[in-house]
Short mmCIF file of C-alpha atoms and ligand atoms in Angstrom, two decimals:
data_model
loop_
_atom_site.label_atom_id
_atom_site.label_comp_id
_atom_site.label_asym_id
_atom_site.label_seq_id
_atom_site.Cartn_x
_atom_site.Cartn_y
_atom_site.Cartn_z
CA MET S 406 -34.82 -22.52 -7.29
CA LYS S 407 -31.37 -22.71 -6.02
CA GLN S 408 -28.58 -23.08 -8.57
CA ASN S 409 -25.74 -24.08 -6.35
CA GLU S 410 -23.01 -26.25 -7.98
CA THR S 411 -21.13 -27.18 -4.81
CA MET S 412 -21.21 -26.80 -0.98
CA GLN S 413 -18.19 -25.50 0.83
CA PHE S 414 -17.16 -26.73 4.39
CA ASN S 415 -15.16 -25.26 7.12
CA TYR S 416 -11.51 -26.01 7.07
CA ILE S 417 -10.29 -27.21 10.38
CA ALA S 418 -7.11 -29.32 11.25
CA ASN S 419 -6.33 -29.95 7.59
CA ALA S 420 -9.87 -31.29 6.87
CA SER S 421 -13.11 -29.95 5.27
CA VAL S 422 -15.77 -30.33 7.82
CA PRO S 423 -19.42 -29.29 7.89
CA SER S 424 -20.64 -27.06 10.70
CA LEU S 425 -22.17 -28.62 13.67
CA THR S 426 -25.33 -26.56 12.96
CA GLY S 427 -26.19 -28.24 9.75
CA LYS S 428 -27.07 -24.78 8.42
CA THR S 429 -25.71 -23.11 5.37
CA ILE S 430 -25.58 -19.59 3.84
CA PRO S 431 -26.21 -19.12 0.07
CA VAL S 432 -23.45 -17.64 -2.01
CA LEU S 433 -24.36 -15.05 -4.58
CA ASP S 434 -22.61 -13.85 -7.70
CA PRO S 435 -22.67 -10.10 -7.56
CA SER S 436 -22.55 -9.81 -11.39
CA ASP S 437 -25.99 -11.46 -11.69
CA GLY S 438 -27.28 -11.66 -8.18
CA GLN S 439 -27.83 -15.48 -8.52
CA VAL S 440 -26.90 -18.11 -5.98
CA PHE S 441 -24.16 -20.46 -7.18
CA ASP S 442 -22.77 -22.12 -4.04
CA GLU S 443 -23.21 -22.42 -0.28
CA ILE S 444 -21.00 -22.05 2.70
CA GLN S 445 -21.49 -23.24 6.33
CA ARG S 446 -23.39 -21.15 8.85
CA SER S 447 -21.18 -22.01 11.83
CA ASN S 448 -21.71 -21.22 15.48
CA ALA S 449 -19.65 -20.90 18.67
CA HIS S 450 -19.17 -24.56 18.90
CA ASP S 451 -17.47 -24.73 15.52
CA ILE S 452 -15.20 -21.89 16.67
CA ASP S 453 -14.39 -23.75 19.67
CA VAL S 454 -13.38 -26.85 17.70
CA ALA S 455 -11.12 -24.75 15.55
CA VAL S 456 -9.47 -22.94 18.45
CA ARG S 457 -8.83 -26.22 20.24
CA SER S 458 -7.13 -27.66 17.10
CA ALA S 459 -5.12 -24.52 16.67
CA ARG S 460 -3.96 -24.74 20.37
CA ASP S 461 -2.97 -28.37 19.89
CA CYS S 462 -0.97 -27.56 16.87
CA LEU S 463 0.76 -24.69 18.55
CA GLU S 464 1.83 -26.67 21.51
CA LEU S 465 2.76 -29.97 19.85
CA VAL S 466 4.10 -28.80 16.42
CA TRP S 467 4.15 -25.24 15.42
CA SER S 468 6.15 -23.89 18.44
CA ARG S 469 8.75 -26.50 17.92
CA LEU S 470 9.52 -25.55 14.39
CA SER S 471 12.40 -23.13 13.92
CA ALA S 472 11.76 -19.73 12.31
CA ALA S 473 13.62 -20.97 9.20
CA GLU S 474 11.24 -24.01 8.86
CA ARG S 475 8.22 -21.76 9.16
CA GLY S 476 9.71 -19.57 6.46
CA ARG S 477 10.16 -22.50 4.16
CA LEU S 478 6.53 -23.53 4.65
CA LEU S 479 5.30 -20.04 3.84
CA MET S 480 7.60 -19.96 0.78
CA ARG S 481 6.11 -23.18 -0.44
CA LEU S 482 2.65 -21.84 0.14
CA SER S 483 3.56 -18.72 -1.88
CA ALA S 484 4.66 -20.90 -4.73
CA LYS S 485 1.55 -23.09 -4.59
CA VAL S 486 -0.73 -20.03 -4.62
CA ALA S 487 1.18 -18.79 -7.67
CA GLU S 488 0.58 -22.15 -9.39
CA HIS S 489 -3.18 -21.90 -8.63
CA LEU S 490 -3.36 -18.05 -9.44
CA ASP S 491 -5.86 -18.61 -12.31
CA GLU S 492 -8.17 -20.84 -10.21
CA LEU S 493 -8.10 -18.49 -7.07
CA ALA S 494 -8.63 -15.35 -9.23
CA LEU S 495 -11.65 -16.99 -10.92
CA LEU S 496 -13.06 -17.92 -7.49
CA GLU S 497 -12.68 -14.26 -6.25
CA GLN S 498 -14.01 -12.87 -9.40
CA ARG S 499 -17.29 -14.85 -9.07
CA ASP S 500 -17.57 -14.59 -5.30
CA CYS S 501 -16.87 -10.84 -5.09
CA GLY S 502 -17.73 -9.57 -8.55
CA LYS S 503 -14.19 -8.44 -9.12
CA PRO S 504 -13.11 -7.61 -12.72
CA VAL S 505 -10.59 -10.20 -13.91
CA LYS S 506 -7.55 -7.85 -13.63
CA GLN S 507 -8.40 -7.00 -10.04
CA ALA S 508 -9.07 -10.53 -9.06
CA ARG S 509 -5.63 -11.55 -10.59
CA ALA S 510 -3.94 -8.55 -8.86
CA ASP S 511 -5.35 -9.82 -5.52
CA ALA S 512 -4.08 -13.34 -5.98
CA ALA S 513 -0.71 -11.97 -7.11
CA ALA S 514 -0.68 -9.85 -3.88
CA LEU S 515 -1.34 -13.06 -1.82
CA VAL S 516 1.65 -14.78 -3.53
CA ARG S 517 3.80 -11.81 -2.65
CA TYR S 518 2.57 -11.53 1.04
CA PHE S 519 3.50 -15.16 1.67
CA GLU S 520 6.84 -14.59 -0.02
CA PHE S 521 7.57 -11.46 1.92
CA TYR S 522 6.69 -13.10 5.32
CA ALA S 523 8.52 -16.28 4.42
CA GLY S 524 11.68 -14.27 4.15
CA ALA S 525 10.92 -12.27 7.27
CA CYS S 526 10.41 -15.23 9.73
CA ASP S 527 14.08 -15.69 10.75
CA LYS S 528 14.94 -11.87 10.66
CA LEU S 529 12.79 -10.98 13.73
CA HIS S 530 15.35 -10.23 16.46
CA GLY S 531 15.19 -9.04 19.99
CA ASP S 532 17.75 -6.67 21.55
CA THR S 533 20.51 -6.89 24.13
CA ILE S 534 20.40 -4.07 26.59
CA PRO S 535 23.31 -2.60 28.52
CA TYR S 536 22.40 -2.79 32.25
CA LEU S 537 24.11 -3.18 35.67
CA ASP S 538 27.39 -4.70 36.10
CA GLY S 539 27.14 -8.49 36.17
CA TYR S 540 23.79 -8.58 34.29
CA SER S 541 22.92 -9.49 30.73
CA VAL S 542 19.44 -8.28 29.56
CA MET S 543 17.86 -9.38 26.34
CA THR S 544 14.41 -9.05 24.80
CA TRP S 545 12.65 -11.88 23.00
CA ARG S 546 9.82 -11.49 20.50
CA GLU S 547 7.39 -14.26 21.34
CA PRO S 548 4.27 -15.11 19.38
CA HIS S 549 0.92 -14.33 21.10
CA GLY S 550 -0.26 -17.98 20.51
CA VAL S 551 -3.53 -18.52 18.74
CA THR S 552 -4.55 -15.58 16.78
CA GLY S 553 -8.15 -14.86 15.51
CA HIS S 554 -8.66 -13.03 12.20
CA VAL S 555 -11.73 -11.46 11.13
CA ILE S 556 -11.72 -10.51 7.43
CA PRO S 557 -13.93 -8.19 5.35
CA TRP S 558 -15.22 -9.04 1.91
CA ASN S 559 -13.69 -6.29 -0.18
CA TYR S 560 -10.11 -7.79 -0.53
CA PRO S 561 -10.29 -11.27 1.00
CA MET S 562 -7.10 -12.67 -0.42
CA GLN S 563 -4.99 -9.50 0.09
CA ILE S 564 -6.18 -8.95 3.67
CA PHE S 565 -5.84 -12.72 4.56
CA GLY S 566 -2.25 -12.52 3.15
CA ARG S 567 -1.19 -9.50 5.20
CA SER S 568 -2.90 -10.61 8.45
CA VAL S 569 -2.43 -14.38 8.43
CA GLY S 570 1.00 -14.22 6.67
CA GLY S 571 2.34 -11.92 9.32
CA ALA S 572 0.83 -13.87 12.21
CA LEU S 573 2.21 -17.30 10.95
CA ALA S 574 5.56 -15.78 10.28
CA ALA S 575 5.76 -14.50 13.86
CA GLY S 576 4.98 -17.99 15.19
CA ASN S 577 1.32 -17.85 15.80
CA VAL S 578 -1.37 -20.32 14.60
CA CYS S 579 -4.60 -18.95 13.22
CA VAL S 580 -8.26 -19.22 13.31
CA VAL S 581 -9.79 -17.17 10.40
CA LYS S 582 -13.36 -15.91 10.14
CA PRO S 583 -13.82 -14.51 6.50
CA ALA S 584 -16.74 -12.27 5.72
CA GLU S 585 -19.90 -14.20 4.88
CA ASP S 586 -19.91 -12.72 1.37
CA ALA S 587 -16.37 -13.78 0.45
CA CYS S 588 -15.05 -17.15 1.75
CA LEU S 589 -14.33 -19.29 -1.32
CA SER S 590 -10.76 -18.27 -2.15
CA LEU S 591 -9.65 -18.46 1.47
CA LEU S 592 -11.19 -21.99 1.90
CA ARG S 593 -9.16 -23.02 -1.11
CA VAL S 594 -5.89 -21.43 0.11
CA ALA S 595 -6.23 -23.37 3.39
CA GLN S 596 -6.37 -26.70 1.36
CA LEU S 597 -3.25 -25.59 -0.53
CA ALA S 598 -1.49 -24.91 2.75
CA THR S 599 -2.23 -28.62 3.60
CA GLU S 600 -0.79 -29.73 0.35
CA VAL S 601 2.50 -27.96 0.98
CA GLY S 602 2.92 -29.53 4.55
CA PHE S 603 1.25 -27.09 6.94
CA PRO S 604 0.66 -29.11 10.19
CA ALA S 605 -3.07 -29.70 11.04
CA GLY S 606 -4.39 -26.88 13.08
CA ALA S 607 -1.96 -24.17 11.92
CA LEU S 608 -4.48 -22.45 9.66
CA ASN S 609 -8.28 -22.94 10.33
CA ILE S 610 -11.09 -21.35 8.52
CA VAL S 611 -14.71 -21.09 9.97
CA THR S 612 -17.48 -19.43 7.87
CA GLY S 613 -20.57 -17.78 9.13
CA TYR S 614 -22.12 -14.56 10.20
CA GLY S 615 -20.29 -11.89 12.04
CA HIS S 616 -22.68 -11.40 14.95
CA GLU S 617 -22.63 -15.24 15.37
CA ILE S 618 -19.08 -16.46 14.92
CA GLY S 619 -17.00 -13.17 14.66
CA ASP S 620 -18.33 -12.40 18.09
CA ALA S 621 -17.75 -15.95 19.34
CA LEU S 622 -14.12 -15.77 18.06
CA ALA S 623 -13.52 -12.43 19.90
CA ARG S 624 -14.98 -13.82 23.07
CA HIS S 625 -13.18 -17.08 23.10
CA PRO S 626 -10.68 -17.46 25.98
CA GLY S 627 -8.39 -19.47 23.77
CA ILE S 628 -7.75 -16.63 21.34
CA ASP S 629 -4.68 -14.67 22.37
CA HIS S 630 -4.91 -11.79 19.90
CA ILE S 631 -7.50 -10.48 17.39
CA SER S 632 -6.66 -8.92 14.09
CA PHE S 633 -9.88 -7.17 12.89
CA THR S 634 -10.29 -5.52 9.45
CA GLY S 635 -13.64 -3.99 8.70
CA SER S 636 -16.07 -1.23 9.67
CA PRO S 637 -15.60 1.11 12.57
CA ARG S 638 -18.90 -0.02 14.02
CA VAL S 639 -17.91 -3.63 14.35
CA GLY S 640 -14.35 -2.63 15.32
CA THR S 641 -15.88 -0.93 18.37
CA LEU S 642 -17.79 -4.13 19.24
CA ILE S 643 -14.81 -6.36 18.81
CA GLN S 644 -12.73 -4.08 21.07
CA GLN S 645 -15.34 -3.95 23.80
CA VAL S 646 -15.61 -7.82 23.80
CA ALA S 647 -11.82 -8.37 23.76
CA ALA S 648 -11.42 -5.70 26.60
CA GLU S 649 -13.31 -7.91 28.94
CA ARG S 650 -10.51 -10.41 28.98
CA HIS S 651 -7.61 -7.97 28.01
CA CYS S 652 -7.05 -9.57 24.74
CA PRO S 653 -4.91 -7.46 22.48
CA VAL S 654 -6.61 -6.26 19.21
CA THR S 655 -5.33 -4.82 15.90
CA LEU S 656 -7.94 -2.73 14.22
CA GLU S 657 -7.78 -1.77 10.57
CA LEU S 658 -11.01 0.23 9.94
CA GLY S 659 -12.47 2.55 7.31
CA GLY S 660 -11.40 5.71 5.65
CA LYS S 661 -12.60 8.95 3.90
CA SER S 662 -9.25 9.61 2.31
CA PRO S 663 -8.51 12.97 0.65
CA GLN S 664 -6.74 13.57 -2.73
CA ILE S 665 -5.24 17.03 -2.45
CA VAL S 666 -4.36 18.67 -5.73
CA PHE S 667 -2.41 21.93 -5.64
CA ALA S 668 -2.24 24.17 -8.74
CA ASP S 669 1.39 23.25 -9.53
CA ALA S 670 0.58 19.49 -9.67
CA ASP S 671 1.36 17.37 -12.65
CA LEU S 672 -2.29 16.83 -13.74
CA ASP S 673 -1.44 14.24 -16.42
CA ALA S 674 -0.05 11.99 -13.69
CA ALA S 675 -2.61 12.89 -11.07
CA ILE S 676 -5.77 12.40 -13.07
CA PRO S 677 -5.54 8.67 -13.82
CA ALA S 678 -4.51 8.02 -10.23
CA ILE S 679 -7.36 10.02 -8.80
CA VAL S 680 -9.91 8.17 -10.99
CA ASN S 681 -8.31 4.75 -10.13
CA ALA S 682 -8.31 5.47 -6.45
CA ILE S 683 -12.11 5.82 -6.37
CA VAL S 684 -13.25 3.23 -9.03
CA GLN S 685 -10.81 0.42 -8.16
CA ASN S 686 -12.95 -2.48 -6.70
CA ALA S 687 -16.04 -0.28 -7.39
CA GLY S 688 -14.93 2.13 -4.67
CA GLN S 689 -15.14 -0.64 -1.98
CA THR S 690 -11.60 0.05 -0.75
CA CYS S 691 -10.67 1.18 2.74
CA SER S 692 -8.21 3.56 1.34
CA ALA S 693 -10.34 4.76 -1.61
CA GLY S 694 -9.53 8.41 -2.39
CA SER S 695 -13.12 9.49 -1.91
CA ARG S 696 -12.66 13.20 -1.28
CA LEU S 697 -11.04 15.51 -3.91
CA LEU S 698 -9.69 18.68 -2.58
CA VAL S 699 -8.52 21.10 -5.31
CA GLU S 700 -6.81 24.47 -5.22
CA GLN S 701 -9.34 27.06 -6.33
CA SER S 702 -7.43 28.29 -9.35
CA ILE S 703 -7.57 24.86 -11.06
CA TYR S 704 -10.90 23.63 -9.64
CA GLU S 705 -12.90 24.26 -12.91
CA PRO S 706 -10.28 22.94 -15.42
CA LEU S 707 -9.59 19.86 -13.31
CA LEU S 708 -13.25 19.01 -12.82
CA GLU S 709 -13.74 19.33 -16.49
CA ARG S 710 -10.96 16.90 -17.28
CA LEU S 711 -12.03 14.48 -14.52
CA GLY S 712 -15.63 14.67 -15.72
CA GLN S 713 -14.44 13.56 -19.28
CA ALA S 714 -12.58 10.71 -17.65
CA PHE S 715 -15.60 9.54 -15.50
CA GLU S 716 -17.85 9.61 -18.63
CA LYS S 717 -15.61 7.11 -20.30
CA LEU S 718 -15.72 4.58 -17.43
CA ARG S 719 -17.70 1.41 -18.18
CA VAL S 720 -19.31 -0.70 -15.62
CA GLY S 721 -20.33 -4.44 -16.16
CA PRO S 722 -20.02 -8.11 -15.21
CA ALA S 723 -16.74 -9.17 -13.60
CA ALA S 724 -15.99 -11.56 -16.50
CA MET S 725 -16.12 -8.65 -19.00
CA ASP S 726 -13.22 -7.09 -17.20
CA LEU S 727 -14.29 -3.42 -17.64
CA ASP S 728 -13.19 -0.41 -15.51
CA VAL S 729 -15.68 -1.31 -12.79
CA GLY S 730 -17.55 -4.36 -11.61
CA PRO S 731 -20.65 -4.69 -9.49
CA LEU S 732 -20.91 -3.83 -5.80
CA ILE S 733 -20.86 -6.84 -3.47
CA ARG S 734 -24.48 -7.15 -2.64
CA GLN S 735 -27.92 -5.51 -2.91
CA ASN S 736 -27.86 -3.63 0.47
CA GLN S 737 -24.46 -2.07 -0.43
CA GLN S 738 -25.98 -0.93 -3.66
CA GLN S 739 -28.90 0.44 -1.77
CA ARG S 740 -26.45 2.27 0.58
CA VAL S 741 -24.72 4.09 -2.35
CA TRP S 742 -28.16 4.97 -3.78
CA ASP S 743 -29.22 6.47 -0.43
CA PHE S 744 -26.05 8.68 -0.45
CA LEU S 745 -26.73 9.83 -3.98
CA SER S 746 -30.33 10.56 -3.16
CA ASP S 747 -29.20 12.67 -0.19
CA ALA S 748 -26.81 14.57 -2.57
CA HIS S 749 -29.70 15.24 -4.86
CA VAL S 750 -31.91 16.51 -2.01
CA ALA S 751 -29.14 18.74 -0.76
CA GLY S 752 -28.58 20.20 -4.27
CA ILE S 753 -25.09 18.94 -4.60
CA PRO S 754 -24.22 19.12 -8.33
CA MET S 755 -23.17 16.10 -10.28
CA VAL S 756 -20.38 16.67 -12.70
CA ALA S 757 -20.39 13.30 -14.49
CA GLN S 758 -21.19 9.62 -14.37
CA GLY S 759 -19.79 6.55 -16.08
CA GLN S 760 -21.95 4.01 -17.93
CA ILE S 761 -23.41 0.69 -17.10
CA VAL S 762 -23.13 -1.54 -20.21
CA ASP S 763 -26.23 -3.20 -21.74
CA GLU S 764 -24.77 -6.71 -21.05
CA ALA S 765 -25.05 -6.07 -17.26
CA PRO S 766 -27.99 -8.23 -15.93
CA ASP S 767 -30.62 -6.16 -14.06
CA THR S 768 -30.28 -8.51 -11.22
CA GLY S 769 -26.55 -7.56 -10.69
CA PHE S 770 -25.48 -4.91 -8.19
CA TYR S 771 -24.16 -2.23 -10.45
CA GLN S 772 -23.49 1.51 -9.76
CA ALA S 773 -22.01 3.99 -12.26
CA PRO S 774 -19.01 5.91 -10.92
CA THR S 775 -20.24 9.34 -9.95
CA LEU S 776 -18.35 12.60 -9.61
CA LEU S 777 -20.06 15.26 -7.29
CA ARG S 778 -18.78 18.91 -6.81
CA ASP S 779 -19.01 21.56 -4.20
CA VAL S 780 -19.84 19.06 -1.51
CA PRO S 781 -20.18 20.88 1.87
CA VAL S 782 -17.55 19.70 4.27
CA ASN S 783 -20.10 18.85 6.91
CA HIS S 784 -22.39 16.96 4.59
CA ARG S 785 -22.44 13.17 5.22
CA LEU S 786 -21.11 12.65 1.66
CA ALA S 787 -17.86 14.43 2.79
CA GLN S 788 -17.84 12.69 6.16
CA GLU S 789 -19.03 9.15 5.99
CA GLU S 790 -17.66 6.15 4.07
CA VAL S 791 -19.84 5.52 1.00
CA PHE S 792 -17.95 2.36 0.01
CA GLY S 793 -18.94 2.81 -3.64
CA PRO S 794 -17.55 4.61 -6.66
CA VAL S 795 -18.55 8.18 -5.59
CA LEU S 796 -16.00 10.99 -5.66
CA CYS S 797 -16.78 14.27 -3.71
CA ALA S 798 -14.99 17.31 -4.88
CA MET S 799 -14.57 20.62 -3.07
CA SER S 800 -11.96 23.53 -3.45
CA PHE S 801 -9.55 25.05 -1.04
CA LYS S 802 -8.04 28.57 -0.82
CA ASP S 803 -4.48 27.86 0.32
CA GLU S 804 -2.29 25.28 2.08
CA ASN S 805 -3.72 25.83 5.50
CA HIS S 806 -7.21 25.49 4.20
CA ALA S 807 -6.24 22.24 2.47
CA VAL S 808 -4.86 20.81 5.65
CA GLU S 809 -7.94 21.87 7.65
CA LEU S 810 -10.30 20.16 5.12
CA ALA S 811 -8.02 17.04 4.89
CA ASN S 812 -8.24 16.54 8.57
CA ALA S 813 -11.98 17.45 8.94
CA THR S 814 -13.30 13.86 9.32
CA GLN S 815 -13.25 11.22 11.96
CA PHE S 816 -10.97 9.12 9.73
CA GLY S 817 -7.25 9.06 9.17
CA LEU S 818 -6.29 6.23 6.92
CA ALA S 819 -4.46 7.58 3.80
CA ALA S 820 -3.97 10.83 1.86
CA GLY S 821 -2.66 11.72 -1.69
CA VAL S 822 -0.85 14.96 -2.13
CA TRP S 823 -0.21 16.26 -5.75
CA THR S 824 2.30 19.16 -5.86
CA ARG S 825 5.75 19.87 -7.39
CA ASP S 826 6.78 22.01 -4.36
CA GLY S 827 9.25 19.89 -2.38
CA ALA S 828 9.00 21.90 0.89
CA ARG S 829 5.26 21.76 0.68
CA GLN S 830 5.40 17.90 0.19
CA PHE S 831 7.09 17.57 3.54
CA ARG S 832 4.79 20.15 5.19
CA MET S 833 1.68 18.39 4.07
CA ALA S 834 3.06 14.95 5.00
CA LYS S 835 3.67 16.17 8.51
CA ARG S 836 0.37 18.09 9.04
CA ILE S 837 -2.00 15.53 7.65
CA LYS S 838 -3.34 13.11 10.28
CA SER S 839 -3.35 9.77 8.73
CA GLY S 840 -1.45 6.49 8.65
CA GLN S 841 -0.11 6.95 5.11
CA VAL S 842 0.70 9.93 2.94
CA PHE S 843 1.37 9.37 -0.78
CA ILE S 844 3.01 12.18 -2.60
CA ASN S 845 2.55 12.38 -6.29
CA ASN S 846 1.27 8.79 -6.32
CA TYR S 847 -1.47 6.93 -4.68
CA GLY S 848 -0.59 3.40 -3.44
CA ALA S 849 1.04 2.18 -6.58
CA GLY S 850 2.79 -1.21 -6.53
CA GLY S 851 0.63 -2.85 -3.95
CA GLY S 852 2.89 -1.88 -1.02
CA VAL S 853 3.23 -5.40 0.55
CA GLU S 854 6.51 -4.20 2.08
CA LEU S 855 4.99 -0.89 3.39
CA PRO S 856 3.50 -0.71 6.95
CA PHE S 857 -0.20 0.13 6.75
CA GLY S 858 -2.85 1.30 9.20
CA GLY S 859 -4.71 4.21 10.45
CA VAL S 860 -5.26 6.84 13.08
CA LYS S 861 -8.43 8.19 14.67
CA SER S 862 -11.52 6.10 13.64
CA SER S 863 -9.50 4.36 10.91
CA GLY S 864 -8.08 2.13 13.76
CA TYR S 865 -4.69 1.44 15.07
CA GLY S 866 -2.04 -1.17 14.85
CA ARG S 867 -0.03 -1.79 11.66
CA GLU S 868 -0.28 -4.72 9.31
CA LYS S 869 1.79 -5.20 6.05
CA GLY S 870 5.60 -4.83 5.94
CA PHE S 871 7.90 -5.98 8.69
CA GLU S 872 6.29 -3.72 11.18
CA ALA S 873 3.31 -6.16 11.38
CA LEU S 874 5.51 -8.75 13.00
CA TYR S 875 5.95 -6.48 16.06
CA GLY S 876 2.01 -6.43 16.46
CA PHE S 877 1.94 -10.20 16.06
CA THR S 878 4.38 -10.77 18.84
CA THR S 879 4.70 -9.80 22.56
CA LEU S 880 8.03 -8.66 24.09
CA LYS S 881 9.52 -10.55 26.93
CA THR S 882 12.42 -9.03 28.84
CA VAL S 883 14.91 -11.54 30.27
CA ALA S 884 17.34 -10.18 32.90
CA LEU S 885 20.20 -12.61 33.91
CA ARG S 886 22.58 -11.96 36.81
CA HIS S 887 25.78 -13.80 36.32
CA GLY S 888 28.22 -11.61 38.24
P1 NAD W 1196 -17.89 -5.22 8.62
O1 NAD W 1196 -17.35 -4.57 9.81
O2 NAD W 1196 -19.36 -5.32 8.43
O3 NAD W 1196 -17.52 -6.79 8.58
C1 NAD W 1196 -16.11 -7.17 8.73
C2 NAD W 1196 -16.02 -8.54 9.34
O4 NAD W 1196 -16.65 -8.48 10.60
C3 NAD W 1196 -16.83 -9.58 8.50
O5 NAD W 1196 -16.10 -10.84 8.62
C4 NAD W 1196 -18.13 -9.70 9.36
O6 NAD W 1196 -18.72 -10.90 9.39
C5 NAD W 1196 -17.53 -9.53 10.79
N1 NAD W 1196 -18.43 -9.08 11.78
C6 NAD W 1196 -19.72 -8.36 11.67
N2 NAD W 1196 -20.30 -8.27 12.76
C7 NAD W 1196 -19.52 -8.72 13.76
C8 NAD W 1196 -19.61 -8.82 15.20
N3 NAD W 1196 -20.63 -8.34 15.89
N4 NAD W 1196 -18.54 -9.37 15.80
C9 NAD W 1196 -17.50 -9.79 15.19
N5 NAD W 1196 -17.36 -9.86 13.82
C10 NAD W 1196 -18.36 -9.21 13.14
O7 NAD W 1196 -17.21 -4.60 7.34
P2 NAD W 1196 -17.33 -4.97 5.84
O8 NAD W 1196 -18.62 -4.39 5.38
O9 NAD W 1196 -17.14 -6.55 5.60
O10 NAD W 1196 -16.09 -4.31 5.28
C11 NAD W 1196 -16.01 -2.91 4.94
C12 NAD W 1196 -15.43 -2.13 5.94
O11 NAD W 1196 -14.08 -2.61 6.15
C13 NAD W 1196 -15.21 -0.65 5.54
O12 NAD W 1196 -15.42 0.22 6.64
C14 NAD W 1196 -13.77 -0.63 5.07
O13 NAD W 1196 -13.29 0.57 5.10
C15 NAD W 1196 -13.19 -1.60 6.08
N6 NAD W 1196 -11.86 -1.99 5.62
C16 NAD W 1196 -10.71 -1.54 6.19
C17 NAD W 1196 -9.51 -1.90 5.83
C18 NAD W 1196 -8.23 -1.31 6.40
O14 NAD W 1196 -7.17 -1.91 6.16
N7 NAD W 1196 -8.30 -0.32 7.25
C19 NAD W 1196 -9.38 -2.75 4.78
C20 NAD W 1196 -10.56 -3.31 4.15
C21 NAD W 1196 -11.75 -2.90 4.63
#
């Protein structure tokens, strides 16, 4: 029997509205696999209503606000989210199975995104360009208009903050389609936006399945730009659909990011960062450090120390706030099991595994963190995104070999380099094909201010930081002859 406590509605034009379909999707708690809520299963008509309300808001209200006024609204939203941090973190914890500290970190990141973009609104300038005598030429950064945002389930609040925060700051209005597994926190944030004075239609949220309404959003002629964060497969589909009407797209896709450890590295600093980079959010992180490349001379001792660290990791319900929570859903768990079964068949040795605690219900979607070694570079474990807490180790001979292995996947999102050699730090940063290179750290501090994105199949376009505002605007050149 269904155990739902509430039912969530779409949020369009500052009001909670049911889908025109009358259909719903059950919401499961990944910690016990039980249904506890429902969201709307919307369709293309609901998307159309949201896009129209966004367009009206853009033309009648939002485009008439000054950049400073937009900034004040975003700052008020940041403060409001901070006031509701406990509530939002609890929603995310239950909806996504995030351990308490991760859910709170995500809510805190959302506060910071709105704060950062609030301050950025009135700092986005064009240029004046020297030209012919008697001419003045300037460039204006103009918003695209109505932007569509397709969000994944792994970090709903964080990805919403970086994508929608940047878009609103640049003067756009937004229609958001969260992942069907993770809508609750974002629906609540939209209500908070109304409470702080956002005009009706500036921020709309429509829930439902990707192939139904994600696709409808990408196809809608009233959408002027699409920001997509998700898998490379769906990124391709979105891009194809958008190409038919020449709609610009920002793609933030997956990764198979290497952690590269040289023999001169500070291992005391590297080990906790390497472990965290693969177990944070149960490995369901686009920039998870899922490949470990180690210089031959320290391969054995490093694996021994990492093995000890993995054995201490404890996995359990989100509310227990252990090292690792559950995976998002059963088919994600099955996906990880399939990878591990392939590893077994291929004879890939397992170094160590963490432990699932006795309190974890059998109906939850748990997976113990797993360290594998000697993974052949061409095996799918070294090539494909597992999106679970599985770290694949391999050794390298020298710097050239390290670069060759680091670049040997279709992805190019992030890389960690651990070495004390300053010249090598720069050489590695230059030679690794990825959007981010972290040297002697791995993504510490959240990085709201730092531009983020990928190369190759990790996508293109940059979100986060000031750089995102260039992607959420289009440049107009104005040439004036006055002589
Ligand atoms: P997904 O691609 O399955 O889903 C992402 C979103 O797309 C969801 O909202 C989904 O409903 C929607 N969608 C699905 N089919 C669609 C379609 N045909 N048309 C339009 N929209 C559709 O990805 P996921 O499983 O939710 O997230 C995991 C993936 O996201 C991983 O590959 C991960 O690396 C990637 N990711 C990347 C970043 C980054 O910044 N690069 C950040 C987080 C996650």
